GROMACS .gro file of C-alpha atoms in nm:
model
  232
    1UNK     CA    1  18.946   6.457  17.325
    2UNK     CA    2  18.745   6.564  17.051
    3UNK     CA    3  18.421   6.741  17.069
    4UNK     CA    4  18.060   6.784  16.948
    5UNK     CA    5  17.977   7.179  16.967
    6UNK     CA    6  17.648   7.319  17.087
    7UNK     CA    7  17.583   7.702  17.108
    8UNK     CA    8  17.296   7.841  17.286
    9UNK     CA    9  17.153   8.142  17.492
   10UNK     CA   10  17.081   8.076  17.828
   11UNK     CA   11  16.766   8.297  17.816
   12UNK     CA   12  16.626   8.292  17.503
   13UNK     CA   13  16.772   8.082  17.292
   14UNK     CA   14  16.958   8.299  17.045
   15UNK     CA   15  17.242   8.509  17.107
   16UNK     CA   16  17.182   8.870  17.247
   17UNK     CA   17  17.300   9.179  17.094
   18UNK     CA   18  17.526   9.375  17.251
   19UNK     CA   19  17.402   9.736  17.292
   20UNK     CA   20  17.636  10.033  17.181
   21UNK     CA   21  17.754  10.078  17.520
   22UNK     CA   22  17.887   9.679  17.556
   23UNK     CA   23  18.070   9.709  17.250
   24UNK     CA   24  18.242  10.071  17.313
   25UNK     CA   25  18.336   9.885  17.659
   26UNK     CA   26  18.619   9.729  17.415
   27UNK     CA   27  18.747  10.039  17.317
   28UNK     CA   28  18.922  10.107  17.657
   29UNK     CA   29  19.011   9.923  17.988
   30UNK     CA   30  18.645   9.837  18.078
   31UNK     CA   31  18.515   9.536  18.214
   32UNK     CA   32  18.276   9.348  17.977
   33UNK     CA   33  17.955   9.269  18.066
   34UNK     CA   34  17.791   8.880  18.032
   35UNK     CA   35  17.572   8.978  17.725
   36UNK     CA   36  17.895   9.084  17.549
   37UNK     CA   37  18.104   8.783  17.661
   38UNK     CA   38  17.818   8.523  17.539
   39UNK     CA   39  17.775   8.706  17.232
   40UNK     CA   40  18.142   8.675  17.143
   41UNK     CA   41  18.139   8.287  17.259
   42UNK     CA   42  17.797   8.224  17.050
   43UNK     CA   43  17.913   8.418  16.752
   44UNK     CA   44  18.322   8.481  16.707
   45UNK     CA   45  18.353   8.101  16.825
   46UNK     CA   46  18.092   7.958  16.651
   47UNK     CA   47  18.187   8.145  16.315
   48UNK     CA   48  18.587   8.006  16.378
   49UNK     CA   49  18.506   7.629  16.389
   50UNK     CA   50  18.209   7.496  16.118
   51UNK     CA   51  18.526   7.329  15.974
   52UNK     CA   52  18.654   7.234  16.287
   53UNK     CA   53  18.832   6.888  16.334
   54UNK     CA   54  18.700   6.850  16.633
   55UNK     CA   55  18.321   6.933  16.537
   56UNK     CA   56  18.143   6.578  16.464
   57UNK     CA   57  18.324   6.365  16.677
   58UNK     CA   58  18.084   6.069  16.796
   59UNK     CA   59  18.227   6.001  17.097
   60UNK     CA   60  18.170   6.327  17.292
   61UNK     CA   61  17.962   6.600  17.317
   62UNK     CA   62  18.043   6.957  17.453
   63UNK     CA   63  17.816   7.287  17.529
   64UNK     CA   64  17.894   7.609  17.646
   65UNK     CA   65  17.732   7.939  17.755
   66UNK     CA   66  17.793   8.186  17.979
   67UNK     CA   67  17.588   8.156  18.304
   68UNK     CA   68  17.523   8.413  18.609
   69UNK     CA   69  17.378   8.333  18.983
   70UNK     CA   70  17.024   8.462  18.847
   71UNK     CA   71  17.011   8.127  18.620
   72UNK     CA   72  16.760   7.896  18.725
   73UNK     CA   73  16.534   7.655  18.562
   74UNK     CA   74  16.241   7.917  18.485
   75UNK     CA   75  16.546   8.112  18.256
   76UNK     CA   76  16.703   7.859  18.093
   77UNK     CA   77  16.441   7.616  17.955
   78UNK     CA   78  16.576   7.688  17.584
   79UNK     CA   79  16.963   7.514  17.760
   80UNK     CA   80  16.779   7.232  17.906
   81UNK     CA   81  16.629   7.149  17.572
   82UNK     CA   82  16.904   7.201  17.348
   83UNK     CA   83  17.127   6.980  17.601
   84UNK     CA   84  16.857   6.706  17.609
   85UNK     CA   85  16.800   6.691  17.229
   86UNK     CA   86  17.213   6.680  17.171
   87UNK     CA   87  17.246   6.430  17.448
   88UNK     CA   88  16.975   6.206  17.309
   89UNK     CA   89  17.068   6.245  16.953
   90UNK     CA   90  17.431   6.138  17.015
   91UNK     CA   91  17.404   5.912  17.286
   92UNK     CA   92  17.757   5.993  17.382
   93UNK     CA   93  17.956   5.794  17.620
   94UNK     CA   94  18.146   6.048  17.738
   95UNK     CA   95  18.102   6.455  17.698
   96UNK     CA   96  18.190   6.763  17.842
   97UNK     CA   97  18.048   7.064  17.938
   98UNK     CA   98  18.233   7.397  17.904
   99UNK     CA   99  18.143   7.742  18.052
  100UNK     CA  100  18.285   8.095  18.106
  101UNK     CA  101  18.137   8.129  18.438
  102UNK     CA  102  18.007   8.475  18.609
  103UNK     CA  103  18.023   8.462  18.964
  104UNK     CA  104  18.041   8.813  19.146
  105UNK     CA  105  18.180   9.002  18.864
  106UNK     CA  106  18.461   8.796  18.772
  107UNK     CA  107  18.468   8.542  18.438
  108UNK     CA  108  18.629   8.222  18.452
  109UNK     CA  109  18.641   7.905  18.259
  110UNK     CA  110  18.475   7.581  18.401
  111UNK     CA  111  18.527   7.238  18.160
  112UNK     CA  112  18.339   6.935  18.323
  113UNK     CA  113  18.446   6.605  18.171
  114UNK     CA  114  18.161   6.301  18.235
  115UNK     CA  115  18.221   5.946  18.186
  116UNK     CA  116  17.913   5.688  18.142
  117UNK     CA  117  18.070   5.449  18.346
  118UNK     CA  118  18.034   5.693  18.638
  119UNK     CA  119  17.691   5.813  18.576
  120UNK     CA  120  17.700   6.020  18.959
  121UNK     CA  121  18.017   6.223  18.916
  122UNK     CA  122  18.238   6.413  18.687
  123UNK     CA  123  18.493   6.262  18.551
  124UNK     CA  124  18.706   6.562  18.593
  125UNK     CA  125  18.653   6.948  18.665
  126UNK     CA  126  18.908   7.185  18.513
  127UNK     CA  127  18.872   7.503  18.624
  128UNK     CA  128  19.097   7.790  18.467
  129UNK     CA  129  19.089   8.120  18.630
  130UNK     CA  130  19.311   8.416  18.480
  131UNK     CA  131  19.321   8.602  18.815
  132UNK     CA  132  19.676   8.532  18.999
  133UNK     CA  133  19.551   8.462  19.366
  134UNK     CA  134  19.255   8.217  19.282
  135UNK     CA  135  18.967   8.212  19.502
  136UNK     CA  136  18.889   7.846  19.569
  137UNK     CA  137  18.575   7.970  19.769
  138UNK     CA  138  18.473   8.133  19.491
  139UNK     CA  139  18.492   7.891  19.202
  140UNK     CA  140  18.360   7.620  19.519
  141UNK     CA  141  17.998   7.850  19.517
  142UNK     CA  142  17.973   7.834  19.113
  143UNK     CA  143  18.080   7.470  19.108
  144UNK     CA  144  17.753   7.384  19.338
  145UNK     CA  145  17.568   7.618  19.100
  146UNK     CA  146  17.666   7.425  18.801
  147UNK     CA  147  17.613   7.042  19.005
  148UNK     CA  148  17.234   7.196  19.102
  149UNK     CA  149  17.199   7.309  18.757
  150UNK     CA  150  17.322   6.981  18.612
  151UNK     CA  151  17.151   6.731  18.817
  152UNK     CA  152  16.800   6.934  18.902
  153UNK     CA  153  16.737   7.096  18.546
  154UNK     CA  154  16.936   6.886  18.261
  155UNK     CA  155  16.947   6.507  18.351
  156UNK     CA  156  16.662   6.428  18.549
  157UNK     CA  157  16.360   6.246  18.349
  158UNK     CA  158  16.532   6.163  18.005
  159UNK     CA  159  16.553   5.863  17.894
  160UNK     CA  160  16.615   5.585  18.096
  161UNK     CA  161  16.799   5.388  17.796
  162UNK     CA  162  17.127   5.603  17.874
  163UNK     CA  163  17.284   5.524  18.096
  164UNK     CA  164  17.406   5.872  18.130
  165UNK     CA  165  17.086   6.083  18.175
  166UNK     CA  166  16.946   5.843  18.460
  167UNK     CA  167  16.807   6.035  18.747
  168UNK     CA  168  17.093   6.048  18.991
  169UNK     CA  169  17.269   6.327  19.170
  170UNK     CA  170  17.550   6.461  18.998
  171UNK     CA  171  17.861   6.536  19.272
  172UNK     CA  172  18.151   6.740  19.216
  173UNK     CA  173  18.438   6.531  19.400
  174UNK     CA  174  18.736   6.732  19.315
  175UNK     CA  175  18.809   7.101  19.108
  176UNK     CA  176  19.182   7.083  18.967
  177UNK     CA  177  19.258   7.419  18.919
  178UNK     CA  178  19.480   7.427  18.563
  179UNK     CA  179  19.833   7.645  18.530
  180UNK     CA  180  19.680   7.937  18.242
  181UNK     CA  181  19.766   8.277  18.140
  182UNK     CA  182  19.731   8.518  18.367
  183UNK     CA  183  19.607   8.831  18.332
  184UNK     CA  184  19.797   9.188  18.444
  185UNK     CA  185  19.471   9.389  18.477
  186UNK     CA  186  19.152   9.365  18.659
  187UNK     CA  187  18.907   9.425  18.354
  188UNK     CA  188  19.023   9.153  18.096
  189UNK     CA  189  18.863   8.836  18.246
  190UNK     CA  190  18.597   8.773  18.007
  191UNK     CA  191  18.847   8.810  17.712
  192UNK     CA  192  19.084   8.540  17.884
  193UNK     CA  193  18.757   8.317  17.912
  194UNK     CA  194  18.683   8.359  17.561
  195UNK     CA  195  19.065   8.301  17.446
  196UNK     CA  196  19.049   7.977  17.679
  197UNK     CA  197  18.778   7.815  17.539
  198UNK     CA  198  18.887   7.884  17.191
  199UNK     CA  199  19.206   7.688  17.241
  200UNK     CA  200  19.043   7.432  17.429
  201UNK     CA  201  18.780   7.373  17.122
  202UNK     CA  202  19.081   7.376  16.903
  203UNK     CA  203  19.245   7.067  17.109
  204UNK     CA  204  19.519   7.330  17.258
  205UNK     CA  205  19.707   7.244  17.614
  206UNK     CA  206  19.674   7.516  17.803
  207UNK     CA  207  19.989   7.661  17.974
  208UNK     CA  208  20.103   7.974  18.088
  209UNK     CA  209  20.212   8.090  17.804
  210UNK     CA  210  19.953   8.004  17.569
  211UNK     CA  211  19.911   8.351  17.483
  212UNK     CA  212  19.983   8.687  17.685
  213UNK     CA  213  19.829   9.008  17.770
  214UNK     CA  214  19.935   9.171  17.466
  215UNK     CA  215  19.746   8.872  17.284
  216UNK     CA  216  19.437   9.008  17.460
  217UNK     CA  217  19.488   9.321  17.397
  218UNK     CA  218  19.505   9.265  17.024
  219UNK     CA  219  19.184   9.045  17.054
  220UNK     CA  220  18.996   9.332  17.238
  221UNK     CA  221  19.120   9.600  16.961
  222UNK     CA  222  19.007   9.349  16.580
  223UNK     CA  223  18.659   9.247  16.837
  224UNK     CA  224  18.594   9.635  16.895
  225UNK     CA  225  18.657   9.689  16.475
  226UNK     CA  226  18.457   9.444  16.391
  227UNK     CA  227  18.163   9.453  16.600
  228UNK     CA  228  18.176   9.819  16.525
  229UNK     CA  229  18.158   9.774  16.167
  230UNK     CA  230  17.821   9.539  16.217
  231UNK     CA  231  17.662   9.771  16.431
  232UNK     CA  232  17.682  10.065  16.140
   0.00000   0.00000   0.00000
């Protein structure tokens, strides 16, 4: 499926800098903190795909930003907005909406597929969690986070022509959790988020063996260097 690309802070609007301490949290088995993941999603993804095949498709249309369990509709006016005006500009009949979710410390990847002919559910929600033992509980609480966010703070009074953004209440009928690389450590999550996403915005399947640990470990080492380098 090809995809339209959005970027945007869930606060304000603009990605966040990382203080000194986030970015020497790469330098060593440290677990990274949201502002550092949604940097690297607003800024090393954004910077990989302006030539992208898949950017200016016009037949779906795909955001992503990290979110937490403060987010509510008082914080994230600058999302609503950008989803409304990419929605209404491209009048897609099908998009999705990809996150690296934060729910009680631990990052994961949610991809939510909706289909205009089925204005009241999604399509299809991947979820793709690095951890071995999955916590369906877990990813069931962030799920209902994302529906309420969805349905109370994105589609409701748009307009009426689409038959996507109608007022109705968006229902999550099934989570498929997705076969993905796993990671051997308890502090890499975010970085298997951000690795996820990348290959799913660059059409890749995602299978076990997609990439590996050592992968991530390269990733965290060249992200370290070069935010570094920017911060001098």
């Amino acid at each position: 499926m090809q995809t339209m690309l959005f970027v945007d802070d869930p606060v304000r609007g603009n990605p966040l800098r990382p203080t000194a301490d986030a970015i020497r949290a790469l330098d060593g088995e440290e677990w990274l903190s949201t502002i550092l993941i949604d940097h690297l999603l607003q800024t090393t993804l954004k910077g990989c795909v302006p030539d992208h095949v898949l950017i200016g498709s016009s037949d779906c249309y795909s955001y992503f930003s990290t979110y937490n369990d403060k987010l509510d509709k008082h914080d994230c006016a600058d999302t609503v907005q950008t989803m409304r005006g990419g929605l209404q500009a491209y009048a897609k009949s099908e998009f999705r909406y990809i996150s690296a979710a934060c729910h009680q410390g631990h990052f994961f990847v949610v991809d939510v597929t909706f289909d205009s002919r089925h204005p009241a559910i999604f399509k299809q929600v991947n979820v793709y969690d690095s951890l071995s033992i999955t916590s369906r509980r877990r990813a069931t609480a962030v799920l209902g986070r994302l529906q309420r966010f969805l349905s109370g703070f994105c589609f409701h009074g748009l307009d009426h022509n689409l038959l996507l953004l109608e007022k109705q209440d968006y229902v999550v009928q099934q989570a498929v959790f997705r076969n993905c690389p796993k990671q051997n450590n308890s502090h890499d999550c975010g970085l298997f988020a951000v690795a996820i996403i990348w290959h799913l915005l660059e059409g890749k399947e995602i299978h076990s063996s997609v990439f590996t640990q050592d992968h991530i470990g390269v990733l965290r080492e060249a992200l370290y260097r070069g935010l570094s380098s920017n911060a001098e």
